[in-house]
């Protein structure tokens, strides 16, 4: 499941799509046909990065300023679940009778929240929202400039070394285990908007087929706070995508 990142500068359409959409579509087509059996997910990720790296120049993309995205890979085989996470898209897992477990790429755990904590502090002391977000945005852009380098965090793009930094884990699962893969924009339904109490209730809504209604409520909550003051966040609205599966 892929969540494309907004570029820091301008962008040029690729085959009529944004660069992030091109990356998503190219990666999706490759993952649909690449052999997965008997191979570690990190090896699949290496092949994927090599593929988009080769296809980018053919599509007219520069090596510098290549689009970026998050990626969550999940594979069930012989009672095991293999996960490979690269970026800030969380995965929820609930085995029958057990509590929900959230998996996140440790590179991104708490990073955006720390930036938003500074925004909250500045808003609480009376700073103008535009000023607080301008300072936070500058810090966020500086952090993103160092992505896919040893000084920063790693995401899906055209840099092969990113595969070495993905979070990979394997755990035993039983039939009936539920999984949700989502963009961080959909996770806003829990934090900061509290449209559901917690990750377990979000998963309940998905299991009951009410994810579209939850998305409608999320969009309404975003529109009701256009200044991002009541619910501090980067951007009034964000990509909100969710996939639910019962294994």
Short mmCIF file of N, CA and C in Angstrom, two decimals, residues 113-128 132-133 135-136 139 229 232:
data_model
loop_
_atom_site.label_atom_id
_atom_site.label_comp_id
_atom_site.label_asym_id
_atom_site.label_seq_id
_atom_site.Cartn_x
_atom_site.Cartn_y
_atom_site.Cartn_z
N UNK A 113 4.84 13.74 15.30
CA UNK A 113 4.17 14.15 16.53
C UNK A 113 5.04 15.12 17.32
N UNK A 114 6.35 14.90 17.32
CA UNK A 114 7.25 15.81 18.02
C UNK A 114 7.22 17.20 17.39
N UNK A 115 7.17 17.26 16.06
CA UNK A 115 7.07 18.54 15.38
C UNK A 115 5.75 19.24 15.71
N UNK A 116 4.67 18.46 15.76
CA UNK A 116 3.37 19.05 16.07
C UNK A 116 3.27 19.46 17.53
N UNK A 117 3.99 18.79 18.42
CA UNK A 117 4.00 19.21 19.82
C UNK A 117 4.53 20.64 19.94
N UNK A 118 5.52 20.98 19.15
CA UNK A 118 6.05 22.35 19.17
C UNK A 118 5.01 23.33 18.65
N UNK A 119 4.25 22.91 17.64
CA UNK A 119 3.17 23.77 17.14
C UNK A 119 2.14 24.00 18.24
N UNK A 120 1.74 22.94 18.94
CA UNK A 120 0.76 23.08 20.01
C UNK A 120 1.25 24.03 21.09
N UNK A 121 2.52 23.89 21.45
CA UNK A 121 3.09 24.76 22.48
C UNK A 121 3.04 26.22 22.04
N UNK A 122 3.39 26.48 20.80
CA UNK A 122 3.39 27.85 20.29
C UNK A 122 1.96 28.40 20.18
N UNK A 123 1.00 27.56 19.78
CA UNK A 123 -0.38 28.01 19.72
C UNK A 123 -0.92 28.30 21.12
N UNK A 124 -0.56 27.46 22.08
CA UNK A 124 -1.03 27.65 23.46
C UNK A 124 -0.51 28.95 24.07
N UNK A 125 0.67 29.40 23.64
CA UNK A 125 1.21 30.63 24.20
C UNK A 125 0.75 31.86 23.41
N UNK A 126 -0.10 31.63 22.42
CA UNK A 126 -0.71 32.75 21.72
C UNK A 126 -0.11 33.11 20.39
N UNK A 127 0.82 32.33 19.87
CA UNK A 127 1.41 32.62 18.57
C UNK A 127 0.35 32.45 17.48
N UNK A 128 0.50 33.22 16.41
CA UNK A 128 -0.38 33.07 15.27
C UNK A 128 -0.16 31.70 14.62
N UNK A 132 3.36 29.77 13.51
CA UNK A 132 3.76 28.48 14.10
C UNK A 132 3.95 27.43 13.03
N UNK A 133 3.05 27.39 12.05
CA UNK A 133 3.16 26.39 11.00
C UNK A 133 4.28 26.72 10.02
N UNK A 135 7.17 27.97 10.87
CA UNK A 135 8.39 27.47 11.51
C UNK A 135 8.43 25.94 11.46
N UNK A 136 7.29 25.30 11.74
CA UNK A 136 7.25 23.83 11.71
C UNK A 136 7.46 23.31 10.29
N UNK A 139 11.11 23.31 9.44
CA UNK A 139 11.81 22.17 10.07
C UNK A 139 11.47 20.88 9.34
N UNK A 229 -5.99 24.54 13.85
CA UNK A 229 -5.73 25.03 15.20
C UNK A 229 -6.33 24.10 16.24
N UNK A 232 -4.11 20.24 15.51
CA UNK A 232 -2.86 20.53 14.79
C UNK A 232 -2.42 19.35 13.92
#
